Short mmCIF file of C-alpha atoms and ligand atoms in Angstrom, two decimals:
data_model
loop_
_atom_site.label_atom_id
_atom_site.label_comp_id
_atom_site.label_asym_id
_atom_site.label_seq_id
_atom_site.Cartn_x
_atom_site.Cartn_y
_atom_site.Cartn_z
CA MET S 1 -33.99 -24.61 21.03
CA LEU S 2 -31.39 -27.56 21.13
CA LYS S 3 -28.71 -24.85 21.55
CA LYS S 4 -30.50 -23.47 24.48
CA ILE S 5 -30.93 -26.69 26.21
CA ARG S 6 -27.27 -27.64 25.73
CA CYS S 7 -26.22 -24.27 27.10
CA LEU S 8 -28.49 -24.65 30.07
CA THR S 9 -27.28 -28.01 30.87
CA GLY S 10 -23.72 -27.25 30.42
CA ASP S 11 -24.33 -24.60 32.95
CA ILE S 12 -25.75 -26.99 35.36
CA PHE S 13 -22.81 -29.17 34.95
CA PHE S 14 -20.45 -26.48 35.26
CA ARG S 15 -22.13 -25.03 38.92
CA ILE S 16 -22.10 -28.97 39.87
CA GLU S 17 -18.21 -29.28 39.01
CA ASP S 18 -17.54 -25.80 40.59
CA SER S 19 -19.35 -26.67 43.70
CA PHE S 20 -17.47 -30.22 43.89
CA GLY S 21 -14.03 -28.55 43.55
CA LYS S 22 -13.18 -29.73 40.22
CA TYR S 23 -11.62 -26.45 39.13
CA LYS S 24 -9.74 -26.31 42.36
CA LEU S 25 -6.00 -25.22 41.95
CA ASN S 26 -3.39 -28.00 42.29
CA ILE S 27 0.14 -26.19 42.46
CA ASP S 28 3.26 -26.74 44.35
CA ARG S 29 4.96 -23.33 43.10
CA LYS S 30 3.55 -19.74 44.31
CA ILE S 31 1.48 -18.12 41.74
CA VAL S 32 -0.02 -14.44 41.30
CA SER S 33 -2.72 -14.05 38.90
CA ILE S 34 -3.95 -10.79 38.24
CA LEU S 35 -7.68 -9.94 36.95
CA MET S 36 -8.07 -6.82 34.82
CA TYR S 37 -11.22 -5.05 34.49
CA HIS S 38 -12.44 -1.71 32.97
CA GLY S 39 -15.95 -0.20 33.70
CA LEU S 40 -18.82 -1.83 35.72
CA GLU S 41 -22.10 -1.17 34.05
CA THR S 42 -25.77 -2.35 34.66
CA ASP S 43 -27.55 -0.56 31.59
CA PRO S 44 -27.66 -3.03 28.85
CA GLY S 45 -27.44 -0.30 26.17
CA ARG S 46 -24.41 0.85 27.32
CA LEU S 47 -22.98 -2.96 27.88
CA VAL S 48 -23.27 -3.37 24.15
CA CYS S 49 -21.55 -0.39 23.42
CA ASN S 50 -18.42 -1.05 25.40
CA TYR S 51 -17.55 -4.36 25.38
CA LEU S 52 -14.93 -4.46 27.93
CA ASP S 53 -17.51 -3.37 30.57
CA ILE S 54 -19.31 -6.11 32.56
CA THR S 55 -21.90 -6.04 35.34
CA PRO S 56 -20.62 -5.54 38.65
CA GLU S 57 -22.60 -8.72 39.77
CA SER S 58 -20.73 -10.90 37.34
CA CYS S 59 -17.46 -9.18 38.44
CA LEU S 60 -17.98 -9.92 42.02
CA LYS S 61 -19.11 -13.20 41.40
CA GLU S 62 -15.87 -13.80 39.29
CA ILE S 63 -13.74 -12.94 41.83
CA ARG S 64 -15.39 -15.16 44.41
CA PHE S 65 -15.06 -17.80 41.81
CA TYR S 66 -11.12 -17.39 41.71
CA GLN S 67 -11.45 -17.61 45.77
CA ARG S 68 -13.16 -20.67 45.59
CA GLN S 69 -10.80 -22.32 43.56
CA GLY S 70 -8.04 -21.61 46.01
CA TYR S 71 -6.80 -18.02 45.34
CA LYS S 72 -6.08 -15.68 48.14
CA LEU S 73 -6.80 -11.82 47.69
CA ILE S 74 -3.78 -9.63 48.19
CA SER S 75 -3.04 -5.99 47.50
CA ILE S 76 -0.50 -5.25 44.87
CA ASP S 77 1.64 -3.45 47.78
CA GLU S 78 2.06 -6.81 49.21
CA LEU S 79 3.73 -8.37 46.03
CA ASP S 80 7.02 -8.07 47.42
CA CYS S 81 6.23 -9.71 50.94
CA LEU S 82 4.88 -13.23 49.51
CA GLY S 83 8.20 -14.85 50.12
CA ASP S 84 7.59 -14.08 53.75
CA ARG S 85 6.53 -17.24 55.81
CA ARG S 86 3.02 -15.84 56.66
CA TYR S 87 2.16 -15.95 53.30
CA ASN S 88 1.68 -19.82 53.30
CA ASN S 89 -0.93 -19.92 50.30
CA ASN S 90 0.43 -21.06 46.87
CA ALA S 91 -2.14 -18.86 44.91
CA TYR S 92 -2.95 -15.05 45.04
CA LEU S 93 -5.26 -13.13 43.17
CA ILE S 94 -4.80 -9.21 42.51
CA ILE S 95 -7.74 -7.07 41.44
CA SER S 96 -7.08 -4.38 38.68
CA PHE S 97 -9.03 -1.73 37.14
CA ASP S 98 -8.01 0.05 33.95
CA ASP S 99 -8.79 3.60 33.07
CA GLY S 100 -10.55 4.98 36.38
CA PHE S 101 -14.07 4.99 34.83
CA LEU S 102 -16.67 6.74 37.23
CA ASN S 103 -19.01 3.72 36.71
CA THR S 104 -16.75 1.79 38.80
CA PHE S 105 -16.51 4.21 41.69
CA GLU S 106 -19.53 3.17 43.98
CA HIS S 107 -18.76 -0.45 43.51
CA ILE S 108 -14.71 -0.29 44.22
CA ARG S 109 -15.72 2.06 47.24
CA ASN S 110 -18.19 -0.71 48.78
CA TRP S 111 -15.82 -3.76 47.83
CA LEU S 112 -12.77 -2.27 49.63
CA LYS S 113 -15.06 -1.49 52.85
CA ASP S 114 -17.38 -4.25 52.76
CA GLU S 115 -16.05 -7.26 51.00
CA LYS S 116 -12.43 -6.33 51.80
CA ILE S 117 -11.18 -6.63 48.30
CA PRO S 118 -7.91 -5.05 47.65
CA VAL S 119 -7.86 -2.87 44.31
CA MET S 120 -5.23 -1.55 42.01
CA MET S 121 -6.59 1.12 39.61
CA ALA S 122 -4.52 2.53 36.64
CA ILE S 123 -5.39 6.00 35.86
CA CYS S 124 -3.89 8.53 33.07
CA PRO S 125 -3.45 11.57 35.24
CA GLU S 126 -3.74 14.08 32.59
CA LEU S 127 -7.12 12.97 31.41
CA VAL S 128 -8.04 13.19 35.11
CA GLU S 129 -6.73 16.71 35.36
CA ASN S 130 -8.57 17.83 32.19
CA ASN S 131 -11.71 15.48 32.56
CA GLY S 132 -10.55 14.30 29.18
CA ILE S 133 -12.50 11.69 26.76
CA PHE S 134 -10.68 8.77 26.02
CA TRP S 135 -10.02 8.81 22.22
CA TRP S 136 -11.45 5.60 21.25
CA ASP S 137 -14.76 6.74 23.17
CA GLU S 138 -14.75 10.13 21.20
CA VAL S 139 -14.06 7.84 17.85
CA ARG S 140 -17.20 5.62 18.53
CA ALA S 141 -19.39 8.68 19.34
CA ARG S 142 -18.23 10.46 16.41
CA PHE S 143 -18.80 7.50 13.96
CA GLN S 144 -22.24 6.97 15.26
CA LEU S 145 -23.40 10.74 15.25
CA MET S 146 -21.84 11.41 11.79
CA LYS S 147 -24.29 12.70 9.28
CA THR S 148 -22.56 10.84 6.22
CA ASP S 149 -22.62 7.16 5.38
CA THR S 150 -19.03 7.39 4.92
CA ILE S 151 -15.93 9.42 5.77
CA GLU S 152 -12.62 9.97 4.02
CA LEU S 153 -9.52 10.22 6.04
CA GLU S 154 -6.01 10.65 4.93
CA ILE S 155 -3.69 8.09 6.19
CA ASP S 156 -0.18 7.24 5.43
CA ASN S 157 -0.71 9.20 2.24
CA GLY S 158 -3.61 7.25 1.32
CA LYS S 159 -7.24 8.09 1.30
CA PRO S 160 -9.25 5.27 2.89
CA TYR S 161 -12.99 5.33 3.10
CA PHE S 162 -14.62 4.48 6.10
CA THR S 163 -18.33 3.86 6.71
CA LYS S 164 -20.33 4.32 9.57
CA ASN S 165 -19.91 0.62 10.84
CA ASP S 166 -16.14 0.69 10.49
CA MET S 167 -15.39 2.34 13.74
CA VAL S 168 -13.75 -0.99 15.14
CA LYS S 169 -11.59 -0.75 11.92
CA PHE S 170 -10.75 2.72 12.35
CA GLU S 171 -9.92 2.32 15.99
CA GLU S 172 -7.43 -0.67 14.94
CA LYS S 173 -5.87 1.39 12.42
CA CYS S 174 -5.47 4.26 14.97
CA GLU S 175 -3.67 1.82 17.44
CA ARG S 176 -1.01 0.95 15.10
CA LEU S 177 -0.05 4.35 14.21
CA PRO S 178 2.65 6.44 16.44
CA HIS S 179 1.09 8.58 18.70
CA ASN S 180 1.65 12.09 16.93
CA ASN S 181 -0.04 10.25 13.83
CA LEU S 182 -2.95 9.12 15.85
CA LEU S 183 -3.36 12.72 17.36
CA SER S 184 -3.45 14.41 13.97
CA LEU S 185 -5.81 11.69 12.43
CA LEU S 186 -7.94 12.49 15.27
CA CYS S 187 -7.90 16.16 14.30
CA GLN S 188 -8.89 15.27 10.85
CA LEU S 189 -12.04 13.28 12.00
CA ARG S 190 -12.76 16.26 14.38
CA ASN S 191 -12.97 18.58 11.52
CA LYS S 192 -14.78 16.53 9.34
CA THR S 193 -17.52 16.00 12.11
CA ASP S 194 -17.11 19.69 13.42
CA TYR S 195 -20.91 19.80 13.49
CA ILE S 196 -20.87 17.29 16.67
CA SER S 197 -20.41 19.31 19.54
CA GLU S 198 -18.70 17.66 22.89
CA ASP S 199 -21.97 17.71 24.77
CA GLN S 200 -23.30 15.39 22.24
CA ILE S 201 -20.14 13.32 22.57
CA ARG S 202 -20.65 13.35 26.41
CA ASP S 203 -24.10 12.24 26.11
CA SER S 204 -23.35 9.43 23.75
CA LYS S 205 -23.79 6.02 24.91
CA TYR S 206 -19.86 5.35 24.05
CA TYR S 207 -18.76 7.76 26.19
CA ARG S 208 -17.69 6.82 29.73
CA GLU S 209 -16.95 9.48 32.56
CA ILE S 210 -13.88 9.14 34.37
CA MET S 211 -13.17 9.78 38.13
CA LYS S 212 -11.99 13.27 39.34
CA TRP S 213 -9.12 13.57 41.64
CA ASP S 214 -11.88 13.86 44.73
CA ASP S 215 -13.31 10.35 44.01
CA ILE S 216 -9.79 8.69 43.71
CA ASN S 217 -8.72 10.21 46.86
CA LEU S 218 -11.86 9.08 48.62
CA LEU S 219 -10.91 5.55 47.51
CA ALA S 220 -7.28 6.08 48.49
CA GLU S 221 -8.20 6.77 52.14
CA ASP S 222 -8.55 2.67 52.12
CA ASN S 223 -5.19 1.09 52.59
CA LEU S 224 -6.25 -1.71 50.17
CA PHE S 225 -6.40 0.71 47.26
CA SER S 226 -3.39 1.56 45.26
CA ILE S 227 -2.83 3.44 42.24
CA ALA S 228 -0.93 2.68 38.94
CA SER S 229 0.12 4.95 36.12
CA HIS S 230 -1.68 4.23 32.97
CA SER S 231 0.61 6.82 31.03
CA LEU S 232 -0.29 10.59 30.72
CA ALA S 233 -2.99 10.27 28.37
CA HIS S 234 -3.31 6.66 27.08
CA GLU S 235 -0.42 6.88 24.59
CA LEU S 236 0.98 3.50 24.05
CA ALA S 237 4.33 2.92 25.34
CA ILE S 238 5.65 1.38 22.02
CA ASN S 239 4.12 4.01 19.93
CA ILE S 240 6.25 7.12 21.32
CA PRO S 241 9.84 7.52 21.10
CA GLU S 242 12.02 6.54 24.10
CA GLN S 243 12.54 9.91 25.63
CA GLU S 244 8.93 10.69 25.63
CA LEU S 245 8.22 7.59 27.32
CA LYS S 246 10.57 8.63 29.95
CA GLU S 247 9.15 12.11 30.55
CA ASN S 248 5.58 10.97 30.31
CA SER S 249 6.00 8.29 32.62
CA ILE S 250 7.81 10.31 35.30
CA LYS S 251 5.43 13.22 34.96
CA SER S 252 2.64 10.83 35.44
CA ARG S 253 4.07 9.44 38.68
CA GLN S 254 4.85 12.82 39.86
CA MET S 255 1.17 14.16 38.97
CA ILE S 256 -0.57 10.84 40.76
CA LYS S 257 1.85 11.80 44.05
CA GLU S 258 1.05 15.66 43.73
CA LYS S 259 -2.72 14.82 43.38
CA THR S 260 -3.21 11.93 45.97
CA GLY S 261 0.00 11.30 48.02
CA TYR S 262 0.59 7.99 46.62
CA ASP S 263 4.01 7.42 45.28
CA THR S 264 3.23 4.81 42.71
CA LYS S 265 5.75 2.18 41.34
CA TYR S 266 3.43 0.54 39.09
CA TYR S 267 2.78 0.87 35.37
CA VAL S 268 -0.10 -0.51 33.63
CA TYR S 269 0.71 -0.26 29.83
CA PRO S 270 -2.19 1.18 27.65
CA SER S 271 -3.87 -1.64 25.77
CA GLY S 272 -1.02 -3.79 26.99
CA LYS S 273 1.35 -2.96 24.34
CA CYS S 274 4.79 -3.15 25.49
CA SER S 275 8.54 -4.61 24.78
CA GLU S 276 11.79 -5.41 26.68
CA LYS S 277 12.90 -1.99 25.80
CA THR S 278 9.78 -0.16 27.29
CA ASP S 279 10.28 -2.22 30.52
CA GLU S 280 13.78 -1.15 30.65
CA VAL S 281 13.00 2.46 30.47
CA LEU S 282 10.32 2.45 33.09
CA SER S 283 12.41 0.42 35.49
CA LYS S 284 15.02 3.36 34.76
CA CYS S 285 12.31 5.97 35.82
CA GLY S 286 11.61 4.21 39.11
CA PHE S 287 8.71 1.82 38.23
CA THR S 288 9.18 -1.26 39.89
CA HIS S 289 6.54 -3.45 38.34
CA THR S 290 4.80 -3.22 34.68
CA PHE S 291 1.62 -4.77 33.88
CA SER S 292 0.59 -6.47 30.21
CA THR S 293 -2.26 -7.98 29.22
CA ASP S 294 -1.06 -11.25 28.31
CA ALA S 295 -3.58 -13.74 29.69
CA SER S 296 -1.55 -16.07 31.89
CA THR S 297 -0.28 -16.25 35.56
CA ASN S 298 2.79 -15.21 37.32
CA TYR S 299 4.96 -17.74 38.85
CA LEU S 300 6.28 -15.76 42.06
CA ASP S 301 9.94 -17.04 41.65
CA SER S 302 10.33 -15.78 38.08
CA ILE S 303 8.52 -12.29 38.41
CA LYS S 304 10.83 -9.60 37.24
CA ILE S 305 9.33 -6.47 36.18
CA ARG S 306 6.33 -7.54 34.10
CA LEU S 307 3.34 -9.08 35.18
CA ASN S 308 0.67 -10.77 32.97
CA ARG S 309 -3.01 -10.28 33.41
CA PHE S 310 -6.06 -12.01 32.59
CA ARG S 311 -8.93 -10.33 31.27
CA GLY S 312 -12.01 -10.37 33.47
CA ILE S 313 -15.13 -11.54 31.71
CA GLY S 314 -17.40 -11.72 34.55
CA TYR S 315 -18.91 -15.07 35.98
CA GLY S 316 -22.54 -14.79 34.90
CA SER S 317 -25.42 -17.01 33.87
CA THR S 318 -24.91 -16.27 30.25
CA ASN S 319 -21.33 -17.45 29.98
CA LEU S 320 -20.89 -20.09 32.47
CA ARG S 321 -19.91 -22.64 29.50
CA TYR S 322 -17.58 -20.55 28.02
CA TYR S 323 -16.31 -19.62 31.43
CA ALA S 324 -15.33 -23.00 32.27
CA HIS S 325 -13.32 -23.32 28.89
CA LYS S 326 -11.44 -20.03 29.86
CA TRP S 327 -10.59 -21.27 32.97
CA ASN S 328 -9.36 -24.54 32.01
CA LYS S 329 -7.54 -22.83 28.94
CA GLU S 330 -5.52 -20.39 31.34
CA HIS S 331 -5.13 -22.46 34.35
CA LYS S 332 -4.44 -25.92 32.62
CA ILE S 333 -0.64 -25.89 33.16
CA MET S 334 -1.18 -25.28 36.96
CA SER S 335 -4.17 -27.93 37.20
CA PRO S 336 -4.44 -31.43 36.39
CA ILE S 337 -8.12 -31.29 35.25
CA SER S 338 -9.62 -34.27 33.41
ZN1 LIG Y 401 -6.63 1.53 29.30
#
Protein backbone atom coordinates (compact mmCIF):
# COMPACT_ATOMS: atom_id res chain seq x y z
CA MET A 1 0.00 0.00 0.00
CA LEU A 2 2.75 2.42 1.07
CA LYS A 3 4.68 1.50 -2.06
CA LYS A 4 1.62 2.29 -4.18
CA ILE A 5 1.21 5.71 -2.54
CA ARG A 6 4.93 6.44 -3.05
CA CYS A 7 4.61 5.42 -6.68
CA LEU A 8 1.58 7.63 -7.20
CA THR A 9 3.15 10.66 -5.55
CA GLY A 10 6.32 10.01 -7.55
CA ASP A 11 4.21 10.04 -10.72
CA ILE A 12 2.48 13.28 -9.75
CA PHE A 13 5.85 14.97 -8.98
CA PHE A 14 7.23 13.75 -12.28
CA ARG A 15 4.23 15.12 -14.19
CA ILE A 16 4.56 18.50 -12.44
CA GLU A 17 8.32 18.62 -13.02
CA ASP A 18 7.78 17.63 -16.64
CA SER A 19 5.22 20.39 -17.19
CA PHE A 20 7.58 22.95 -15.56
CA GLY A 21 10.34 21.90 -17.92
CA LYS A 22 12.68 20.41 -15.31
CA TYR A 23 13.90 17.80 -17.76
CA LYS A 24 14.55 20.27 -20.56
CA LEU A 25 17.77 19.77 -22.45
CA ASN A 26 20.49 22.30 -21.84
CA ILE A 27 23.17 21.74 -24.46
CA ASP A 28 25.49 23.77 -26.62
CA ARG A 29 26.47 21.04 -29.10
CA LYS A 30 24.21 19.43 -31.68
CA ILE A 31 23.05 16.00 -30.62
CA VAL A 32 21.12 13.27 -32.37
CA SER A 33 19.27 10.76 -30.22
CA ILE A 34 17.63 7.68 -31.66
CA LEU A 35 14.79 5.79 -30.04
CA MET A 36 14.56 2.08 -30.80
CA TYR A 37 11.25 0.22 -30.76
CA HIS A 38 10.10 -3.25 -31.73
CA GLY A 39 6.43 -4.28 -31.65
CA LEU A 40 3.36 -2.22 -30.70
CA GLU A 41 0.84 -4.32 -28.85
CA THR A 42 -2.40 -3.76 -26.97
CA ASP A 43 -3.16 -7.35 -25.84
CA PRO A 44 -1.90 -7.64 -22.22
CA GLY A 45 -1.27 -11.39 -22.66
CA ARG A 46 0.98 -10.77 -25.64
CA LEU A 47 2.74 -7.83 -23.97
CA VAL A 48 3.84 -10.16 -21.17
CA CYS A 49 5.21 -12.68 -23.69
CA ASN A 50 7.19 -10.16 -25.75
CA TYR A 51 9.04 -7.90 -23.37
CA LEU A 52 10.32 -5.47 -26.03
CA ASP A 53 6.79 -4.68 -27.21
CA ILE A 54 5.00 -1.69 -25.74
CA THR A 55 1.57 -0.14 -26.27
CA PRO A 56 1.18 2.29 -29.19
CA GLU A 57 -0.22 4.89 -26.77
CA SER A 58 2.86 4.82 -24.51
CA CYS A 59 5.14 4.89 -27.57
CA LEU A 60 3.51 8.05 -28.93
CA LYS A 61 3.59 9.64 -25.46
CA GLU A 62 7.31 8.90 -25.21
CA ILE A 63 8.00 10.59 -28.54
CA ARG A 64 5.96 13.60 -27.37
CA PHE A 65 7.91 13.64 -24.07
CA TYR A 66 11.20 13.87 -25.98
CA GLN A 67 9.75 16.68 -28.11
CA ARG A 68 8.66 18.58 -25.00
CA GLN A 69 12.22 18.43 -23.69
CA GLY A 70 13.51 20.18 -26.81
CA TYR A 71 14.06 17.43 -29.35
CA LYS A 72 13.08 18.04 -32.97
CA LEU A 73 12.01 15.05 -35.06
CA ILE A 74 13.93 14.34 -38.25
CA SER A 75 14.11 11.45 -40.67
CA ILE A 76 17.35 9.49 -40.93
CA ASP A 77 17.72 10.80 -44.49
CA GLU A 78 18.18 14.32 -43.03
CA LEU A 79 21.11 13.28 -40.85
CA ASP A 80 23.76 14.42 -43.30
CA CYS A 81 22.12 17.87 -43.65
CA LEU A 82 22.19 18.75 -39.95
CA GLY A 83 25.29 20.90 -40.42
CA ASP A 84 23.22 23.25 -42.66
CA ARG A 85 22.20 26.58 -41.23
CA ARG A 86 18.45 25.84 -41.53
CA TYR A 87 18.87 23.13 -38.89
CA ASN A 88 19.27 25.59 -36.04
CA ASN A 89 18.03 23.37 -33.22
CA ASN A 90 20.54 21.60 -30.99
CA ALA A 91 18.74 18.33 -30.32
CA TYR A 92 17.37 16.00 -32.96
CA LEU A 93 15.38 12.80 -32.57
CA ILE A 94 15.10 9.82 -34.91
CA ILE A 95 12.48 7.10 -34.41
CA SER A 96 13.42 3.57 -35.39
CA PHE A 97 11.50 0.30 -35.40
CA ASP A 98 13.32 -3.04 -35.65
CA ASP A 99 12.20 -6.32 -37.18
CA GLY A 100 9.18 -5.01 -39.16
CA PHE A 101 6.46 -6.51 -37.01
CA LEU A 102 2.99 -6.33 -38.53
CA ASN A 103 1.52 -5.05 -35.26
CA THR A 104 3.30 -1.73 -35.89
CA PHE A 105 1.90 -1.24 -39.41
CA GLU A 106 -1.35 0.65 -38.74
CA HIS A 107 0.26 2.87 -36.13
CA ILE A 108 3.29 3.76 -38.23
CA ARG A 109 1.02 4.47 -41.19
CA ASN A 110 -1.14 6.84 -39.15
CA TRP A 111 1.80 8.52 -37.44
CA LEU A 112 3.54 9.20 -40.75
CA LYS A 113 0.37 10.72 -42.19
CA ASP A 114 -1.36 12.42 -39.27
CA GLU A 115 1.43 13.14 -36.80
CA LYS A 116 4.24 13.71 -39.33
CA ILE A 117 6.55 11.42 -37.38
CA PRO A 118 9.42 10.16 -39.54
CA VAL A 119 10.22 6.47 -39.05
CA MET A 120 13.18 4.29 -39.97
CA MET A 121 12.26 0.62 -40.11
CA ALA A 122 14.91 -2.11 -40.01
CA ILE A 123 13.88 -5.26 -41.85
CA CYS A 124 15.35 -8.69 -42.62
CA PRO A 125 14.51 -9.06 -46.33
CA GLU A 126 14.91 -12.84 -46.45
CA LEU A 127 12.39 -13.25 -43.63
CA VAL A 128 9.98 -10.83 -45.34
CA GLU A 129 10.33 -12.76 -48.58
CA ASN A 130 9.63 -16.14 -46.94
CA ASN A 131 7.10 -14.92 -44.36
CA GLY A 132 9.61 -16.28 -41.86
CA ILE A 133 9.49 -16.62 -38.10
CA PHE A 134 12.16 -15.01 -35.92
CA TRP A 135 14.13 -17.82 -34.30
CA TRP A 136 13.51 -16.63 -30.74
CA ASP A 137 9.74 -16.46 -31.31
CA GLU A 138 9.93 -20.08 -32.48
CA VAL A 139 12.11 -21.08 -29.49
CA ARG A 140 9.69 -19.48 -27.03
CA ALA A 141 6.69 -21.12 -28.69
CA ARG A 142 8.36 -24.56 -28.76
CA PHE A 143 9.36 -24.31 -25.11
CA GLN A 144 5.82 -23.32 -24.19
CA LEU A 145 4.20 -26.09 -26.25
CA MET A 146 6.62 -28.92 -25.50
CA LYS A 147 5.04 -31.96 -23.89
CA THR A 148 7.93 -32.85 -21.60
CA ASP A 149 9.12 -30.85 -18.59
CA THR A 150 12.75 -30.94 -19.68
CA ILE A 151 14.62 -31.15 -22.94
CA GLU A 152 18.17 -32.34 -23.55
CA LEU A 153 20.13 -30.58 -26.28
CA GLU A 154 23.70 -31.03 -27.34
CA ILE A 155 25.66 -27.78 -27.18
CA ASP A 156 29.46 -27.55 -27.43
CA ASN A 157 29.77 -31.35 -27.01
CA GLY A 158 27.88 -31.17 -23.71
CA LYS A 159 24.26 -32.20 -23.17
CA PRO A 160 22.61 -29.59 -20.99
CA TYR A 161 19.04 -30.02 -19.79
CA PHE A 162 16.62 -27.19 -20.14
CA THR A 163 13.31 -27.07 -18.33
CA LYS A 164 10.16 -25.52 -19.78
CA ASN A 165 10.97 -22.31 -17.86
CA ASP A 166 14.48 -22.04 -19.28
CA MET A 167 13.59 -20.40 -22.57
CA VAL A 168 15.41 -17.17 -21.70
CA LYS A 169 18.51 -19.10 -20.63
CA PHE A 170 18.36 -21.09 -23.84
CA GLU A 171 17.97 -17.93 -25.94
CA GLU A 172 20.99 -16.34 -24.28
CA LYS A 173 23.01 -19.46 -25.06
CA CYS A 174 21.86 -19.32 -28.69
CA GLU A 175 22.89 -15.66 -29.06
CA ARG A 176 26.48 -16.45 -28.15
CA LEU A 177 26.88 -19.25 -30.70
CA PRO A 178 28.35 -18.88 -34.18
CA HIS A 179 25.37 -18.56 -36.52
CA ASN A 180 25.78 -22.01 -38.09
CA ASN A 181 25.83 -23.64 -34.65
CA LEU A 182 22.70 -21.71 -33.74
CA LEU A 183 20.97 -23.08 -36.85
CA SER A 184 21.94 -26.67 -36.02
CA LEU A 185 20.81 -26.20 -32.42
CA LEU A 186 17.44 -25.00 -33.72
CA CYS A 187 17.28 -28.14 -35.89
CA GLN A 188 17.85 -30.25 -32.80
CA LEU A 189 15.08 -28.41 -30.96
CA ARG A 190 12.74 -28.86 -33.96
CA ASN A 191 13.49 -32.59 -34.16
CA LYS A 192 12.90 -33.13 -30.47
CA THR A 193 9.61 -31.23 -30.59
CA ASP A 194 8.51 -32.37 -34.06
CA TYR A 195 4.97 -32.98 -32.80
CA ILE A 196 4.53 -29.17 -32.74
CA SER A 197 3.23 -27.91 -36.08
CA GLU A 198 4.09 -24.59 -37.72
CA ASP A 199 0.44 -23.56 -37.35
CA GLN A 200 0.66 -24.12 -33.60
CA ILE A 201 3.78 -21.93 -33.48
CA ARG A 202 2.03 -19.20 -35.47
CA ASP A 203 -0.98 -19.42 -33.16
CA SER A 204 1.23 -18.99 -30.07
CA LYS A 205 1.28 -15.68 -28.18
CA TYR A 206 5.04 -15.62 -28.62
CA TYR A 207 4.79 -15.44 -32.39
CA ARG A 208 4.64 -12.05 -34.04
CA GLU A 209 3.80 -11.83 -37.70
CA ILE A 210 6.04 -9.63 -39.84
CA MET A 211 5.04 -7.22 -42.60
CA LYS A 212 4.93 -8.33 -46.21
CA TRP A 213 6.52 -6.37 -49.07
CA ASP A 214 3.09 -4.86 -49.90
CA ASP A 215 2.79 -3.45 -46.39
CA ILE A 216 6.35 -2.08 -46.44
CA ASN A 217 5.72 -0.52 -49.86
CA LEU A 218 2.57 1.18 -48.61
CA LEU A 219 4.60 2.79 -45.81
CA ALA A 220 7.40 3.63 -48.24
CA GLU A 221 4.99 5.81 -50.26
CA ASP A 222 5.57 8.41 -47.54
CA ASN A 223 8.79 10.42 -47.79
CA LEU A 224 9.12 10.37 -44.01
CA PHE A 225 9.63 6.59 -44.10
CA SER A 226 13.10 5.06 -44.49
CA ILE A 227 14.23 1.45 -44.61
CA ALA A 228 17.36 -0.04 -43.07
CA SER A 229 18.86 -3.46 -43.53
CA HIS A 230 18.65 -5.61 -40.41
CA SER A 231 20.78 -8.39 -41.99
CA LEU A 232 19.26 -11.06 -44.22
CA ALA A 233 17.57 -13.15 -41.54
CA HIS A 234 18.70 -11.62 -38.24
CA GLU A 235 22.12 -13.29 -38.20
CA LEU A 236 24.38 -11.43 -35.76
CA ALA A 237 27.25 -9.59 -37.46
CA ILE A 238 29.82 -10.82 -34.93
CA ASN A 239 28.67 -14.46 -35.19
CA ILE A 240 29.29 -14.93 -38.91
CA PRO A 241 32.56 -14.93 -40.89
CA GLU A 242 33.61 -11.62 -42.46
CA GLN A 243 32.94 -12.87 -45.99
CA GLU A 244 29.42 -13.91 -45.08
CA LEU A 245 28.71 -10.52 -43.48
CA LYS A 246 29.89 -8.91 -46.69
CA GLU A 247 27.78 -11.11 -48.96
CA ASN A 248 24.66 -11.06 -46.78
CA SER A 249 24.68 -7.32 -46.26
CA ILE A 250 25.09 -6.65 -49.98
CA LYS A 251 22.31 -9.14 -50.76
CA SER A 252 20.01 -7.57 -48.16
CA ARG A 253 20.56 -4.15 -49.70
CA GLN A 254 19.87 -5.47 -53.17
CA MET A 255 16.68 -7.24 -52.07
CA ILE A 256 15.38 -4.11 -50.36
CA LYS A 257 16.08 -2.06 -53.48
CA GLU A 258 14.49 -4.63 -55.77
CA LYS A 259 11.33 -4.99 -53.69
CA THR A 260 10.80 -1.40 -52.54
CA GLY A 261 12.94 0.83 -54.76
CA TYR A 262 14.61 2.25 -51.62
CA ASP A 263 18.40 2.21 -51.87
CA THR A 264 19.30 1.93 -48.21
CA LYS A 265 22.63 2.97 -46.78
CA TYR A 266 21.70 2.06 -43.21
CA TYR A 267 22.48 -1.14 -41.36
CA VAL A 268 20.84 -1.80 -38.01
CA TYR A 269 22.83 -4.46 -36.15
CA PRO A 270 20.62 -7.36 -35.03
CA SER A 271 20.67 -7.40 -31.21
CA GLY A 272 23.09 -4.47 -31.45
CA LYS A 273 26.05 -6.85 -31.66
CA CYS A 274 28.91 -5.19 -33.54
CA SER A 275 32.59 -4.30 -33.57
CA GLU A 276 34.93 -1.88 -35.32
CA LYS A 277 35.69 -4.65 -37.77
CA THR A 278 32.00 -5.15 -38.69
CA ASP A 279 31.66 -1.37 -39.18
CA GLU A 280 34.64 -1.47 -41.51
CA VAL A 281 33.17 -4.36 -43.54
CA LEU A 282 29.76 -2.68 -43.83
CA SER A 283 31.31 0.62 -44.77
CA LYS A 284 33.09 -1.13 -47.65
CA CYS A 285 29.71 -2.61 -48.70
CA GLY A 286 28.27 0.90 -49.13
CA PHE A 287 26.58 1.46 -45.78
CA THR A 288 27.11 5.02 -44.56
CA HIS A 289 25.64 4.48 -41.09
CA THR A 290 25.30 1.52 -38.74
CA PHE A 291 23.16 1.42 -35.60
CA SER A 292 23.89 -0.18 -32.26
CA THR A 293 21.84 -0.57 -29.09
CA ASP A 294 24.29 1.35 -26.87
CA ALA A 295 22.05 3.59 -24.80
CA SER A 296 23.52 7.02 -25.34
CA THR A 297 23.08 10.00 -27.59
CA ASN A 298 25.29 10.95 -30.54
CA TYR A 299 27.16 14.23 -30.81
CA LEU A 300 26.82 15.38 -34.39
CA ASP A 301 30.44 16.52 -34.63
CA SER A 302 31.77 13.12 -33.61
CA ILE A 303 29.54 10.78 -35.66
CA LYS A 304 31.59 8.53 -37.88
CA ILE A 305 29.71 5.45 -39.04
CA ARG A 306 28.03 3.99 -35.97
CA LEU A 307 25.15 5.61 -34.09
CA ASN A 308 23.91 4.69 -30.62
CA ARG A 309 20.24 4.15 -29.84
CA PHE A 310 18.15 4.39 -26.67
CA ARG A 311 15.65 1.61 -26.09
CA GLY A 312 12.19 3.15 -26.04
CA ILE A 313 10.24 1.84 -23.06
CA GLY A 314 7.08 3.89 -23.56
CA TYR A 315 5.87 6.74 -21.37
CA GLY A 316 2.94 5.34 -19.43
CA SER A 317 1.07 5.68 -16.20
CA THR A 318 2.81 2.65 -14.70
CA ASN A 319 6.44 3.61 -15.21
CA LEU A 320 6.78 7.36 -14.71
CA ARG A 321 9.14 7.17 -11.72
CA TYR A 322 11.36 4.76 -13.60
CA TYR A 323 11.00 6.98 -16.64
CA ALA A 324 12.36 10.01 -14.79
CA HIS A 325 15.28 7.91 -13.52
CA LYS A 326 16.03 6.58 -17.01
CA TRP A 327 15.85 10.01 -18.61
CA ASN A 328 18.18 11.51 -15.97
CA LYS A 329 20.63 8.64 -16.39
CA GLU A 330 20.70 8.83 -20.16
CA HIS A 331 20.75 12.61 -20.41
CA LYS A 332 22.72 13.65 -17.34
CA ILE A 333 25.82 14.65 -19.29
CA MET A 334 23.77 17.00 -21.42
CA SER A 335 21.42 18.53 -18.89
CA PRO A 336 22.48 19.83 -15.51
CA ILE A 337 19.51 18.32 -13.64
CA SER A 338 19.51 19.04 -9.95
ZN1 LIG B 1 16.09 -7.29 -34.43
